């Protein structure tokens, strides 16, 4: 089995250490329905990311109607399982005590392995169903099907409410949209609260679908560090000690560029300039 040589730029999720840059899989294997046309390329890209030393992969049952999870499962087969950290998510239509358990088991089956971090993908429209789902996930931790519990797209109030509902385990992560262009976790107080509580903030769409990678102002800042605009945009996020960014693992070239966002830091002055670029 292959080993994952983990890079030194690490973040804590529960008792585990993961790379500050992970691999997002939205669109890999399809969007709202399966797309098998690029399976081989997608699996090879994920494996390449692991070989580089990126040890976190983010997926969900909703991505490609589960096909994304199948591709992740195929990609990690060649590697020591305990060296890879897999995140998946339950869609709100599967919230509820029995429904969430069934969904988690289906995700684990597609992955071919246990799930390190299982998230409630969106809040949905029922607090009662959120509560039942959280309690179901605590039992799944006891069963060993999942290792940690988290949420996604929860604002500060709902995160606090969910924390209070936990009976046995803690919420260790909240995955939200966060980028230089969309800094609401900073302005809402969510980021500061999560730092105090030692909850990982997992930032999705960190490059705003590639638009920040084409930002000339960020590229100019990057020249000082020998880095690209995309690397500056990602480094801005992981400058925070509890933030993990998960840009899409679309190609080997993108993975190399994403990897290069780690291992250095923008100065506070340049970080302020980066805010002014968008």
Short mmCIF file of C-alpha atoms in Angstrom, two decimals:
data_model
loop_
_atom_site.label_atom_id
_atom_site.label_comp_id
_atom_site.label_asym_id
_atom_site.label_seq_id
_atom_site.Cartn_x
_atom_site.Cartn_y
_atom_site.Cartn_z
CA UNK A 1 0.00 0.00 0.00
CA UNK A 2 1.16 3.55 -0.73
CA UNK A 3 1.93 5.98 2.07
CA UNK A 4 0.75 9.60 2.16
CA UNK A 5 3.69 11.82 3.06
CA UNK A 6 1.81 14.58 4.81
CA UNK A 7 2.98 18.16 4.34
CA UNK A 8 3.91 20.22 7.39
CA UNK A 9 1.17 22.86 6.95
CA UNK A 10 -1.43 21.12 9.10
CA UNK A 11 -4.77 21.77 10.79
CA UNK A 12 -6.58 19.89 13.52
CA UNK A 13 -9.92 18.14 13.09
CA UNK A 14 -10.79 16.36 16.31
CA UNK A 15 -7.65 14.45 17.23
CA UNK A 16 -6.45 14.21 13.62
CA UNK A 17 -4.08 16.43 11.67
CA UNK A 18 -4.93 17.24 8.06
CA UNK A 19 -3.37 19.43 5.41
CA UNK A 20 -4.50 23.06 5.29
CA UNK A 21 -5.43 22.52 1.64
CA UNK A 22 -7.73 19.61 0.84
CA UNK A 23 -9.29 18.25 -2.34
CA UNK A 24 -12.87 19.20 -3.18
CA UNK A 25 -14.89 16.89 -5.42
CA UNK A 26 -18.02 18.85 -6.36
CA UNK A 27 -18.49 18.08 -10.05
CA UNK A 28 -16.12 15.12 -10.03
CA UNK A 29 -18.27 12.22 -11.14
CA UNK A 30 -21.13 14.51 -12.08
CA UNK A 31 -23.24 17.18 -10.46
CA UNK A 32 -26.82 16.24 -9.62
CA UNK A 33 -26.57 13.03 -11.66
CA UNK A 34 -23.65 10.67 -12.41
CA UNK A 35 -21.22 11.47 -15.21
CA UNK A 36 -18.87 8.60 -16.03
CA UNK A 37 -17.02 10.31 -18.90
CA UNK A 38 -13.98 11.44 -16.88
CA UNK A 39 -13.78 8.75 -14.21
CA UNK A 40 -10.24 7.62 -14.98
CA UNK A 41 -8.93 11.19 -15.10
CA UNK A 42 -10.70 12.07 -11.85
CA UNK A 43 -9.34 9.06 -9.96
CA UNK A 44 -5.83 9.74 -11.25
CA UNK A 45 -6.08 13.38 -10.13
CA UNK A 46 -7.16 12.39 -6.62
CA UNK A 47 -4.36 9.85 -6.38
CA UNK A 48 -1.88 12.46 -7.57
CA UNK A 49 -3.04 14.82 -4.83
CA UNK A 50 -2.48 12.11 -2.24
CA UNK A 51 0.97 11.44 -3.67
CA UNK A 52 1.79 15.14 -3.37
CA UNK A 53 0.87 14.93 0.31
CA UNK A 54 -2.66 16.37 0.46
CA UNK A 55 -4.41 14.00 2.85
CA UNK A 56 -7.97 15.42 3.01
CA UNK A 57 -10.72 14.66 0.46
CA UNK A 58 -14.18 16.23 0.67
CA UNK A 59 -17.18 14.56 -0.98
CA UNK A 60 -20.93 14.08 -0.42
CA UNK A 61 -23.81 11.78 -1.27
CA UNK A 62 -25.31 14.64 -3.31
CA UNK A 63 -22.30 14.95 -5.64
CA UNK A 64 -23.06 13.03 -8.80
CA UNK A 65 -25.83 11.20 -6.92
CA UNK A 66 -23.17 9.29 -5.00
CA UNK A 67 -20.77 8.69 -7.89
CA UNK A 68 -18.26 11.15 -6.46
CA UNK A 69 -18.02 8.95 -3.36
CA UNK A 70 -17.41 5.91 -5.56
CA UNK A 71 -14.52 7.68 -7.28
CA UNK A 72 -13.03 8.75 -3.95
CA UNK A 73 -13.29 5.16 -2.76
CA UNK A 74 -11.48 3.95 -5.87
CA UNK A 75 -8.75 6.57 -5.50
CA UNK A 76 -7.91 5.77 -1.88
CA UNK A 77 -7.70 1.99 -2.35
CA UNK A 78 -3.98 2.14 -3.09
CA UNK A 79 -3.15 4.08 0.07
CA UNK A 80 -2.90 3.32 3.77
CA UNK A 81 -6.44 4.12 4.88
CA UNK A 82 -5.52 5.70 8.21
CA UNK A 83 -3.37 8.25 6.36
CA UNK A 84 -6.30 9.63 4.35
CA UNK A 85 -9.03 11.81 5.88
CA UNK A 86 -12.39 11.49 4.08
CA UNK A 87 -15.28 13.90 4.57
CA UNK A 88 -18.78 13.15 3.33
CA UNK A 89 -22.20 14.69 3.93
CA UNK A 90 -25.85 13.79 4.37
CA UNK A 91 -28.36 15.76 2.27
CA UNK A 92 -31.34 17.35 4.12
CA UNK A 93 -33.84 15.01 2.44
CA UNK A 94 -32.15 12.23 4.41
CA UNK A 95 -32.24 14.01 7.77
CA UNK A 96 -33.91 12.13 10.60
CA UNK A 97 -32.88 9.35 12.96
CA UNK A 98 -33.24 6.29 10.74
CA UNK A 99 -32.89 8.14 7.45
CA UNK A 100 -29.49 9.60 8.38
CA UNK A 101 -28.18 6.23 9.50
CA UNK A 102 -29.30 4.66 6.23
CA UNK A 103 -27.68 7.47 4.22
CA UNK A 104 -24.38 7.17 6.10
CA UNK A 105 -24.26 3.41 5.54
CA UNK A 106 -24.94 3.94 1.84
CA UNK A 107 -22.13 6.51 1.63
CA UNK A 108 -19.71 4.21 3.45
CA UNK A 109 -20.62 1.40 1.05
CA UNK A 110 -19.91 3.59 -1.98
CA UNK A 111 -16.63 4.71 -0.44
CA UNK A 112 -15.74 1.17 0.52
CA UNK A 113 -14.61 2.35 3.93
CA UNK A 114 -15.58 4.28 7.05
CA UNK A 115 -16.09 8.06 7.00
CA UNK A 116 -13.71 10.23 9.01
CA UNK A 117 -15.98 13.29 9.21
CA UNK A 118 -19.69 13.23 8.41
CA UNK A 119 -21.47 16.56 7.94
CA UNK A 120 -25.05 17.74 7.78
CA UNK A 121 -24.80 19.24 4.30
CA UNK A 122 -27.29 22.11 4.75
CA UNK A 123 -29.53 23.11 7.66
CA UNK A 124 -32.73 22.13 5.89
CA UNK A 125 -36.05 23.51 7.15
CA UNK A 126 -36.67 21.57 10.37
CA UNK A 127 -34.81 21.91 13.67
CA UNK A 128 -36.40 18.70 14.91
CA UNK A 129 -34.92 16.76 12.00
CA UNK A 130 -31.51 18.35 12.62
CA UNK A 131 -31.65 17.18 16.25
CA UNK A 132 -32.61 13.64 15.31
CA UNK A 133 -29.82 13.56 12.73
CA UNK A 134 -27.19 14.73 15.21
CA UNK A 135 -28.27 12.07 17.70
CA UNK A 136 -28.18 9.41 14.99
CA UNK A 137 -24.64 10.42 14.03
CA UNK A 138 -23.51 10.10 17.64
CA UNK A 139 -24.63 6.48 17.55
CA UNK A 140 -22.78 5.98 14.26
CA UNK A 141 -19.60 7.17 15.98
CA UNK A 142 -20.15 4.48 18.60
CA UNK A 143 -20.62 1.92 15.82
CA UNK A 144 -17.37 2.99 14.13
CA UNK A 145 -19.01 3.91 10.83
CA UNK A 146 -18.01 7.56 11.23
CA UNK A 147 -15.32 9.10 13.41
CA UNK A 148 -16.34 12.74 13.81
CA UNK A 149 -19.50 14.84 13.43
CA UNK A 150 -19.75 18.22 11.75
CA UNK A 151 -22.11 20.58 9.97
CA UNK A 152 -22.06 22.60 6.78
CA UNK A 153 -23.56 25.96 5.87
CA UNK A 154 -24.59 26.61 9.50
CA UNK A 155 -24.52 30.22 10.68
CA UNK A 156 -23.26 31.20 14.12
CA UNK A 157 -26.62 30.89 15.88
CA UNK A 158 -27.42 27.49 14.40
CA UNK A 159 -23.91 26.21 15.10
CA UNK A 160 -24.23 27.16 18.77
CA UNK A 161 -27.67 25.60 18.99
CA UNK A 162 -26.36 22.39 17.44
CA UNK A 163 -23.44 22.29 19.86
CA UNK A 164 -25.85 22.49 22.79
CA UNK A 165 -27.85 19.57 21.38
CA UNK A 166 -24.91 17.16 21.34
CA UNK A 167 -25.12 14.47 24.02
CA UNK A 168 -21.84 12.54 23.77
CA UNK A 169 -19.58 14.07 21.13
CA UNK A 170 -18.57 17.49 19.89
CA UNK A 171 -19.11 19.21 16.56
CA UNK A 172 -15.57 19.48 15.21
CA UNK A 173 -16.10 21.29 11.88
CA UNK A 174 -18.38 23.61 9.95
CA UNK A 175 -17.96 23.74 6.17
CA UNK A 176 -19.01 27.09 4.70
CA UNK A 177 -18.47 29.25 1.65
CA UNK A 178 -15.46 31.45 2.36
CA UNK A 179 -13.16 33.31 0.01
CA UNK A 180 -11.48 36.66 -0.42
CA UNK A 181 -14.60 37.81 -2.25
CA UNK A 182 -17.04 36.33 0.27
CA UNK A 183 -15.68 37.00 3.75
CA UNK A 184 -18.92 36.62 5.72
CA UNK A 185 -17.34 34.19 8.23
CA UNK A 186 -15.09 37.10 9.24
CA UNK A 187 -17.76 39.80 9.37
CA UNK A 188 -20.42 37.65 11.06
CA UNK A 189 -18.23 36.60 13.97
CA UNK A 190 -18.40 32.95 12.90
CA UNK A 191 -14.66 32.62 12.26
CA UNK A 192 -13.64 34.16 15.60
CA UNK A 193 -16.12 31.98 17.48
CA UNK A 194 -14.91 28.82 15.76
CA UNK A 195 -11.29 29.70 16.57
CA UNK A 196 -12.16 30.08 20.25
CA UNK A 197 -14.07 26.79 20.23
CA UNK A 198 -11.31 25.02 18.26
CA UNK A 199 -13.75 24.07 15.50
CA UNK A 200 -12.30 23.67 12.02
CA UNK A 201 -13.69 26.00 9.37
CA UNK A 202 -13.62 24.22 6.01
CA UNK A 203 -13.81 26.79 3.19
CA UNK A 204 -15.48 25.72 -0.04
CA UNK A 205 -15.42 27.68 -3.32
CA UNK A 206 -12.22 29.39 -2.07
CA UNK A 207 -11.26 30.50 -5.59
CA UNK A 208 -14.77 31.60 -6.62
CA UNK A 209 -14.89 29.09 -9.49
CA UNK A 210 -11.52 30.23 -10.78
CA UNK A 211 -12.19 33.96 -10.93
CA UNK A 212 -9.71 34.75 -8.14
CA UNK A 213 -7.05 32.77 -9.99
CA UNK A 214 -7.37 35.32 -12.80
CA UNK A 215 -7.24 38.39 -10.53
CA UNK A 216 -4.38 40.64 -11.71
CA UNK A 217 -4.12 42.45 -8.39
CA UNK A 218 -3.59 39.17 -6.51
CA UNK A 219 -1.09 38.10 -9.16
CA UNK A 220 0.88 41.28 -8.53
CA UNK A 221 1.01 40.52 -4.79
CA UNK A 222 2.10 36.98 -5.59
CA UNK A 223 5.18 38.14 -7.50
CA UNK A 224 6.82 39.11 -4.21
CA UNK A 225 6.53 35.48 -3.04
CA UNK A 226 6.98 33.71 -6.36
CA UNK A 227 3.33 32.63 -6.17
CA UNK A 228 0.26 32.80 -8.40
CA UNK A 229 -2.96 34.70 -7.81
CA UNK A 230 -4.70 31.44 -6.86
CA UNK A 231 -2.00 30.64 -4.32
CA UNK A 232 -2.34 34.10 -2.78
CA UNK A 233 -6.13 33.69 -2.53
CA UNK A 234 -5.77 30.30 -0.83
CA UNK A 235 -2.98 31.43 1.46
CA UNK A 236 -5.17 34.33 2.61
CA UNK A 237 -7.63 31.75 3.98
CA UNK A 238 -5.22 29.27 5.56
CA UNK A 239 -3.41 32.16 7.24
CA UNK A 240 -6.03 31.53 9.93
CA UNK A 241 -4.98 28.70 12.24
CA UNK A 242 -8.27 26.77 12.04
CA UNK A 243 -9.13 27.23 8.34
CA UNK A 244 -8.88 24.48 5.72
CA UNK A 245 -9.53 25.33 2.07
CA UNK A 246 -10.90 22.73 -0.34
CA UNK A 247 -10.47 23.91 -3.94
CA UNK A 248 -11.67 21.49 -6.59
CA UNK A 249 -9.22 18.70 -7.44
CA UNK A 250 -9.89 19.07 -11.15
CA UNK A 251 -6.50 18.35 -12.65
CA UNK A 252 -2.91 17.53 -11.75
CA UNK A 253 -1.81 21.05 -12.69
CA UNK A 254 -4.40 22.61 -10.39
CA UNK A 255 -3.45 20.25 -7.59
CA UNK A 256 0.20 21.27 -7.88
CA UNK A 257 -0.80 24.92 -7.78
CA UNK A 258 -3.10 24.35 -4.79
CA UNK A 259 -0.33 22.46 -2.99
CA UNK A 260 1.96 25.45 -3.52
CA UNK A 261 -0.38 27.62 -1.45
CA UNK A 262 0.99 25.89 1.65
CA UNK A 263 4.29 26.24 3.47
CA UNK A 264 4.52 30.04 3.49
CA UNK A 265 2.49 33.01 4.71
CA UNK A 266 1.46 36.38 3.38
CA UNK A 267 2.60 39.28 5.52
CA UNK A 268 -0.16 41.08 7.40
CA UNK A 269 0.37 44.06 5.10
CA UNK A 270 -0.01 41.99 1.95
CA UNK A 271 -3.00 40.20 3.42
CA UNK A 272 -4.65 43.58 3.82
CA UNK A 273 -3.77 44.46 0.23
CA UNK A 274 -5.32 41.19 -0.93
CA UNK A 275 -8.64 42.23 0.63
CA UNK A 276 -8.53 45.34 -1.52
CA UNK A 277 -8.11 43.31 -4.70
CA UNK A 278 -11.71 42.14 -4.79
#
